[in-house]
GROMACS .gro file of C-alpha atoms in nm:
model
  274
    1MET     CA    1  -1.567   4.058  21.002
    2CYS     CA    2  -1.240   4.237  20.996
    3ARG     CA    3  -1.236   4.645  21.001
    4ASN     CA    4  -1.199   4.807  20.679
    5PHE     CA    5  -0.924   5.063  20.701
    6LYS     CA    6  -0.978   5.375  20.492
    7CYS     CA    7  -0.643   5.488  20.573
    8ALA     CA    8  -0.308   5.349  20.709
    9PRO     CA    9  -0.326   5.245  21.091
   10LEU     CA   10   0.043   5.427  21.138
   11PRO     CA   11   0.184   5.741  20.969
   12PHE     CA   12   0.315   5.665  20.628
   13VAL     CA   13   0.407   5.929  20.373
   14GLY     CA   14   0.265   5.789  20.014
   15GLN     CA   15  -0.007   5.593  20.152
   16LYS     CA   16  -0.249   5.620  19.868
   17ARG     CA   17  -0.570   5.684  20.108
   18PHE     CA   18  -0.709   5.931  19.851
   19PHE     CA   19  -0.753   5.639  19.560
   20VAL     CA   20  -0.898   5.397  19.798
   21ARG     CA   21  -1.243   5.422  19.656
   22ASP     CA   22  -1.110   5.420  19.292
   23PHE     CA   23  -0.851   5.133  19.357
   24ALA     CA   24  -1.169   4.911  19.522
   25GLU     CA   25  -1.404   5.028  19.232
   26VAL     CA   26  -1.151   4.878  18.952
   27LEU     CA   27  -1.084   4.562  19.154
   28GLY     CA   28  -1.441   4.480  19.135
   29THR     CA   29  -1.465   4.511  18.783
   30VAL     CA   30  -1.227   4.218  18.775
   31LYS     CA   31  -1.327   4.012  19.052
   32ASN     CA   32  -1.413   3.735  18.833
   33ASP     CA   33  -1.088   3.702  18.655
   34VAL     CA   34  -0.812   3.752  18.909
   35ASP     CA   35  -0.694   3.508  19.159
   36THR     CA   36  -0.373   3.705  19.277
   37VAL     CA   37  -0.311   4.031  19.343
   38VAL     CA   38   0.077   4.117  19.396
   39ASP     CA   39   0.161   4.455  19.596
   40LEU     CA   40   0.518   4.475  19.465
   41PHE     CA   41   0.574   4.805  19.662
   42GLY     CA   42   0.363   4.734  19.935
   43GLY     CA   43   0.433   5.060  20.121
   44SER     CA   44   0.190   5.108  20.454
   45GLY     CA   45  -0.014   4.772  20.325
   46LEU     CA   46  -0.290   4.997  20.271
   47LEU     CA   47  -0.349   4.912  19.885
   48SER     CA   48  -0.294   4.503  20.011
   49HIS     CA   49  -0.553   4.559  20.268
   50THR     CA   50  -0.784   4.735  20.023
   51ALA     CA   51  -0.752   4.439  19.750
   52LYS     CA   52  -0.804   4.192  20.018
   53ALA     CA   53  -1.153   4.350  20.144
   54ALA     CA   54  -1.247   4.345  19.757
   55LEU     CA   55  -1.134   4.025  19.664
   56PRO     CA   56  -1.200   3.815  19.963
   57LYS     CA   57  -1.145   3.483  19.755
   58ALA     CA   58  -0.817   3.600  19.582
   59ARG     CA   59  -0.436   3.547  19.716
   60VAL     CA   60  -0.294   3.898  19.774
   61ILE     CA   61   0.110   3.910  19.852
   62TYR     CA   62   0.198   4.229  20.061
   63ASN     CA   63   0.588   4.307  19.977
   64ASP     CA   64   0.635   4.507  20.275
   65PHE     CA   65   0.911   4.717  20.093
   66ASP     CA   66   0.962   4.927  20.421
   67GLY     CA   67   0.908   4.740  20.745
   68TYR     CA   68   0.585   4.859  20.813
   69SER     CA   69   0.453   4.516  20.950
   70GLU     CA   70   0.737   4.533  21.206
   71ARG     CA   71   0.581   4.891  21.319
   72ILE     CA   72   0.251   4.714  21.348
   73ALA     CA   73   0.345   4.432  21.579
   74ASN     CA   74   0.530   4.707  21.788
   75ILE     CA   75   0.181   4.920  21.845
   76PRO     CA   76   0.160   4.796  22.197
   77THR     CA   77   0.497   4.948  22.281
   78THR     CA   78   0.453   5.251  22.079
   79ASN     CA   79   0.082   5.303  22.274
   80ARG     CA   80   0.280   5.295  22.597
   81ILE     CA   81   0.577   5.513  22.510
   82LEU     CA   82   0.301   5.798  22.427
   83ALA     CA   83   0.096   5.702  22.725
   84GLU     CA   84   0.407   5.785  22.935
   85ILE     CA   85   0.484   6.102  22.755
   86ARG     CA   86   0.138   6.244  22.763
   87PRO     CA   87   0.111   6.356  23.120
   88LEU     CA   88   0.446   6.553  23.081
   89LEU     CA   89   0.268   6.774  22.846
   90ALA     CA   90  -0.028   6.828  23.052
   91GLY     CA   91  -0.146   7.200  23.020
   92ILE     CA   92   0.071   7.278  22.739
   93PRO     CA   93  -0.118   7.423  22.442
   94ASP     CA   94  -0.138   7.245  22.123
   95HIS     CA   95   0.161   7.286  21.858
   96GLN     CA   96   0.353   7.505  22.116
   97ARG     CA   97   0.737   7.424  22.105
   98LEU     CA   98   0.901   7.240  22.431
   99PRO     CA   99   1.140   7.344  22.680
  100ALA     CA  100   1.484   7.185  22.654
  101GLU     CA  101   1.421   7.025  22.992
  102LEU     CA  102   1.100   6.893  22.860
  103LYS     CA  103   1.259   6.743  22.532
  104ASP     CA  104   1.533   6.570  22.763
  105LYS     CA  105   1.271   6.386  22.984
  106ILE     CA  106   1.108   6.256  22.662
  107LEU     CA  107   1.412   6.145  22.517
  108GLU     CA  108   1.501   5.956  22.821
  109ILE     CA  109   1.167   5.784  22.827
  110VAL     CA  110   1.250   5.672  22.433
  111ALA     CA  111   1.589   5.616  22.487
  112ARG     CA  112   1.478   5.356  22.763
  113TYR     CA  113   1.228   5.158  22.558
  114ALA     CA  114   1.530   5.189  22.277
  115GLY     CA  115   1.738   5.013  22.530
  116LYS     CA  116   1.471   4.712  22.551
  117GLY     CA  117   1.430   4.645  22.168
  118PHE     CA  118   1.254   4.800  21.862
  119VAL     CA  119   1.115   5.189  21.905
  120ASP     CA  120   0.885   5.298  21.594
  121TYR     CA  121   1.034   5.611  21.562
  122GLN     CA  122   0.836   5.740  21.275
  123THR     CA  123   0.508   5.736  21.492
  124VAL     CA  124   0.598   5.852  21.785
  125SER     CA  125   0.817   6.129  21.641
  126ARG     CA  126   0.487   6.258  21.455
  127SER     CA  127   0.355   6.342  21.826
  128LEU     CA  128   0.664   6.547  21.892
  129LEU     CA  129   0.799   6.720  21.593
  130PHE     CA  130   0.634   7.015  21.371
  131SER     CA  131   0.361   6.898  21.128
  132GLY     CA  132   0.466   6.667  20.894
  133LYS     CA  133   0.783   6.602  21.022
  134TRP     CA  134   0.913   6.300  21.179
  135ALA     CA  135   1.269   6.094  21.263
  136LYS     CA  136   1.399   5.771  21.201
  137SER     CA  137   1.641   5.732  21.496
  138LEU     CA  138   1.687   5.847  21.875
  139GLU     CA  139   1.966   6.029  21.732
  140ASP     CA  140   1.775   6.235  21.436
  141MET     CA  141   1.489   6.324  21.752
  142ARG     CA  142   1.783   6.467  21.946
  143LYS     CA  143   1.874   6.716  21.669
  144GLN     CA  144   1.507   6.855  21.597
  145SER     CA  145   1.303   7.100  21.817
  146PHE     CA  146   0.997   6.929  21.985
  147TYR     CA  147   0.644   7.042  21.992
  148ASN     CA  148   0.337   6.968  22.151
  149GLY     CA  149   0.141   6.752  21.914
  150ILE     CA  150   0.052   6.451  22.123
  151ARG     CA  151  -0.151   6.210  21.979
  152GLN     CA  152  -0.445   6.141  22.254
  153SER     CA  153  -0.576   5.814  22.171
  154ASP     CA  154  -0.391   5.492  22.112
  155TYR     CA  155  -0.334   5.328  21.782
  156ASP     CA  156  -0.500   4.994  21.673
  157ALA     CA  157  -0.440   4.788  21.366
  158GLU     CA  158  -0.622   4.486  21.497
  159GLY     CA  159  -0.704   4.317  21.150
  160TYR     CA  160  -0.528   4.501  20.925
  161LEU     CA  161  -0.294   4.206  20.792
  162ASN     CA  162  -0.555   3.926  20.814
  163GLY     CA  163  -0.548   3.715  20.510
  164LEU     CA  164  -0.252   3.876  20.341
  165GLU     CA  165   0.069   3.701  20.259
  166VAL     CA  166   0.355   3.934  20.382
  167VAL     CA  167   0.679   3.914  20.208
  168SER     CA  168   1.007   4.098  20.214
  169MET     CA  169   1.191   4.073  19.879
  170ASP     CA  170   1.307   4.229  19.586
  171TYR     CA  171   1.053   4.348  19.407
  172ARG     CA  172   1.192   4.206  19.074
  173GLU     CA  173   1.224   3.865  19.236
  174LEU     CA  174   0.863   3.865  19.346
  175PHE     CA  175   0.740   3.975  18.996
  176LYS     CA  176   0.908   3.726  18.858
  177GLN     CA  177   0.754   3.455  19.039
  178HIS     CA  178   0.398   3.576  18.931
  179ARG     CA  179   0.457   3.702  18.584
  180ASP     CA  180   0.303   3.384  18.398
  181ASN     CA  181   0.012   3.391  18.582
  182PRO     CA  182  -0.241   3.558  18.345
  183ARG     CA  183  -0.482   3.594  18.614
  184ALA     CA  184  -0.230   3.802  18.842
  185LEU     CA  185  -0.277   4.186  18.878
  186PHE     CA  186   0.030   4.390  18.960
  187VAL     CA  187   0.000   4.662  19.199
  188LEU     CA  188   0.299   4.895  19.173
  189ASP     CA  189   0.378   5.233  19.396
  190PRO     CA  190   0.710   5.282  19.377
  191PRO     CA  191   0.914   5.507  19.600
  192TYR     CA  192   0.910   5.849  19.473
  193LEU     CA  193   1.209   6.012  19.303
  194SER     CA  194   1.506   6.109  19.526
  195THR     CA  195   1.375   5.935  19.802
  196ASP     CA  196   1.541   5.714  20.081
  197CYS     CA  197   1.395   5.371  19.957
  198GLY     CA  198   1.396   5.123  20.248
  199MET     CA  199   1.518   4.794  20.169
  200TYR     CA  200   1.703   4.913  19.885
  201GLU     CA  201   2.036   5.102  19.947
  202GLY     CA  202   2.101   5.441  19.862
  203TRP     CA  203   1.831   5.683  19.719
  204TRP     CA  204   1.550   5.605  19.426
  205LYS     CA  205   1.657   5.755  19.097
  206LEU     CA  206   1.516   5.802  18.773
  207ARG     CA  207   1.713   5.486  18.627
  208ASP     CA  208   1.511   5.298  18.927
  209TYR     CA  209   1.191   5.440  18.848
  210LEU     CA  210   1.250   5.349  18.453
  211ASP     CA  211   1.345   5.001  18.568
  212VAL     CA  212   0.972   4.967  18.724
  213LEU     CA  213   0.856   5.061  18.360
  214THR     CA  214   0.979   4.743  18.167
  215LEU     CA  215   0.752   4.533  18.389
  216LEU     CA  216   0.425   4.685  18.238
  217PRO     CA  217   0.418   4.552  17.901
  218GLY     CA  218   0.181   4.249  17.882
  219THR     CA  219   0.086   4.276  18.255
  220ARG     CA  220  -0.222   4.348  18.402
  221TYR     CA  221  -0.155   4.633  18.652
  222ILE     CA  222  -0.252   4.927  18.850
  223TYR     CA  223   0.030   5.156  18.853
  224PHE     CA  224   0.090   5.474  19.097
  225THR     CA  225   0.287   5.776  19.040
  226SER     CA  226   0.238   6.157  19.021
  227GLU     CA  227   0.251   6.469  18.801
  228LYS     CA  228   0.598   6.533  18.961
  229SER     CA  229   0.763   6.222  18.775
  230GLN     CA  230   0.621   6.309  18.450
  231LEU     CA  231   0.621   5.937  18.353
  232VAL     CA  232   0.331   5.937  18.206
  233GLU     CA  233   0.405   6.218  17.955
  234LEU     CA  234   0.734   6.027  17.914
  235GLY     CA  235   0.551   5.727  17.802
  236ALA     CA  236   0.356   5.921  17.550
  237TRP     CA  237   0.645   6.050  17.417
  238LEU     CA  238   0.810   5.700  17.352
  239GLY     CA  239   0.503   5.586  17.170
  240GLU     CA  240   0.494   5.898  16.978
  241ASN     CA  241   0.859   5.852  16.851
  242HIS     CA  242   0.830   5.496  16.749
  243PHE     CA  243   0.989   5.323  17.043
  244ASP     CA  244   0.753   5.013  17.013
  245GLY     CA  245   0.481   5.210  17.188
  246SER     CA  246   0.401   5.359  17.534
  247PRO     CA  247   0.430   5.095  17.820
  248MET     CA  248   0.114   5.294  17.920
  249ASP     CA  249  -0.087   5.232  17.573
  250GLY     CA  250  -0.461   5.131  17.648
  251ALA     CA  251  -0.446   5.235  17.970
  252GLU     CA  252  -0.695   5.424  18.173
  253ILE     CA  253  -0.577   5.712  18.386
  254ARG     CA  254  -0.719   5.870  18.711
  255THR     CA  255  -0.624   6.162  18.890
  256ARG     CA  256  -0.651   6.278  19.271
  257ARG     CA  257  -0.523   6.627  19.389
  258ASN     CA  258  -0.299   6.579  19.706
  259THR     CA  259  -0.274   6.889  19.940
  260ILE     CA  260   0.054   6.906  20.128
  261ASN     CA  261  -0.043   7.219  20.305
  262TYR     CA  262  -0.228   7.565  20.246
  263SER     CA  263   0.021   7.640  19.958
  264ALA     CA  264   0.148   7.336  19.791
  265SER     CA  265  -0.046   7.059  19.632
  266PHE     CA  266   0.024   6.811  19.362
  267GLN     CA  267  -0.168   6.541  19.128
  268ASP     CA  268  -0.126   6.181  19.238
  269ILE     CA  269  -0.193   5.930  18.929
  270MET     CA  270  -0.357   5.600  18.886
  271VAL     CA  271  -0.249   5.389  18.563
  272ILE     CA  272  -0.490   5.119  18.515
  273ARG     CA  273  -0.463   4.846  18.265
  274VAL     CA  274  -0.663   4.535  18.397
   0.00000   0.00000   0.00000
């Protein structure tokens, strides 16, 4: 039996680990009425993984919007890189800033692996940058100060993608392929506003966010957003002002508090119409 992950096996911002229990609970209510789960913005794959565990007989399609499956495939390399770095940090207190000469040695290690192929900079840098930060390239790492936050154990994602159909395509095309299936359930966890948006060039803007809402009417869905977007309020306003109702009419709404640090937090929102 496959291991049941409660959080993504590699670092990923925006993974819905606080909603895993709620998500699985909702899926349990439709287990006899859903034959396909389409995760349009797959992110870390955590929702797809949870869907397959909750609905083992269903077809679960994970749209790898951010190249996460490539990062998983390269976990052995990531573990080797961190294994070479750990001895250099022996005796250095946790979270202490590293001297320039030590940073240079670490960068030499990472550059050597980069010369051989793919490097998961996001995962490697999480062990070396200030809490909550990461880099996306070697050049990005060079620009930042290093700290000792080295992970002491290997990463392991064995079985995480088992049973999933992994695709990488425009979410609108994937939606078109399954919108006529009355037993399809769509999972929508789009990028946050004003963030780098993976396979889509540029930044995710308000228009992009609103375009996703056009997929909701007439479909069965679980939609994720946050209080920062104010899209739930926008939907209510559209309904109250006679714009043919809100795309979220009749939906159940659940919230979870997401704590960023000791002084900042916000509400994550799950909108359910199944």
